Amino acid sequence: MSTGGATNAAGPGARGAALEVRDINFAYGHLQVLFDVSIQIAAGEALALLGTNGAGKSTLLRNICGLERPDSGAVTLDGRDITGMPAERLAGQGLVLIPGGRAVFTDLTVDENLEMQALGLRRQKGLLDERLDRVFTTFPRLAERRGQKAGLLSGGEQQQLALAKALLLDPQLLCIDELSLGLAPVVVGELLEIVQAISESGVTLVVVEQSLNIAAELCSRAVFLEKGEVRFEGRTSELLEQDDIARAVFFGAS
């Protein structure tokens, strides 16, 4: 299942956005999940969010991307306060999330999934056609299955479609929640080529990942969360040397 033109994954002149999370606290009812979490991500950087099961990784991503609103603290994108801004509005400003699981409409075809994602581009047909051409060049397997329902695609093809939907929005900052979950290693390797090409084009990446090896391959820097607090922040290579944390990621991450 070749992915094709990985070097064309992101748009021409792609530009990353800087992200800052300051002192985020968040609770589900009486259960506090995040405690004064602060991270900074430079424009064009790739950051891995790692942690044990229930550490708050996906919850932090949801707070960043507008699916949850922090109880306190702030999130800024290129210096603009985006705290609690709805996800659809953030997507229009270049912050795009690929949520965990298969982020596709299984009852819709590949084409229909992409059309739903690109509703905001309906009046810019030239731009939409250009982005669709780029997506199908990057994912030739999807081009072959445009009329097929997404629910009939393989797990790897569904993740390709999730990536394709994100690329249609021309992201400046792309957040990915466990891209590799449940996929065969060969499929993961093909998807990583695309994500690496997106990163190399200048798009900022924030990746929640269950595999330390994948995180190290994609990201130069990592944050390790434990019970909703930042326990480690630094280069991914340094994290690999922290035996206790590495064991926690290998044996306890979700």
Short mmCIF file of C-alpha atoms in Angstrom, two decimals, residues 5 9 14 33 38 43 66 81 90 93 103 112 116 134 145 147 157 205-206 208 220 239 242 244 252:
data_model
loop_
_atom_site.label_atom_id
_atom_site.label_comp_id
_atom_site.label_asym_id
_atom_site.label_seq_id
_atom_site.Cartn_x
_atom_site.Cartn_y
_atom_site.Cartn_z
CA GLY A 5 4.35 11.42 -3.28
CA ALA A 9 2.11 15.99 1.46
CA ALA A 14 3.80 25.48 4.36
CA VAL A 33 -6.99 15.47 35.09
CA SER A 38 2.81 24.29 30.64
CA ALA A 43 7.08 27.10 14.86
CA GLY A 66 -10.87 23.43 21.36
CA ASP A 81 -5.09 33.75 22.83
CA LEU A 90 -9.29 26.90 15.17
CA GLN A 93 -6.78 29.46 11.75
CA ALA A 103 -11.47 10.01 12.34
CA GLU A 112 -17.90 12.43 0.59
CA MET A 116 -17.55 17.30 4.20
CA ARG A 134 -2.33 17.11 -3.78
CA ARG A 145 -11.23 4.07 -3.76
CA GLY A 147 -16.40 5.91 -4.41
CA GLU A 157 -6.47 3.32 4.63
CA LEU A 205 3.47 18.82 14.89
CA VAL A 206 2.11 17.73 18.27
CA VAL A 208 0.30 11.80 21.14
CA SER A 220 12.98 15.93 18.28
CA LEU A 239 14.02 10.67 27.30
CA GLN A 242 15.53 7.84 31.37
CA ASP A 244 12.11 4.50 34.44
CA GLY A 252 2.02 1.45 30.58
#
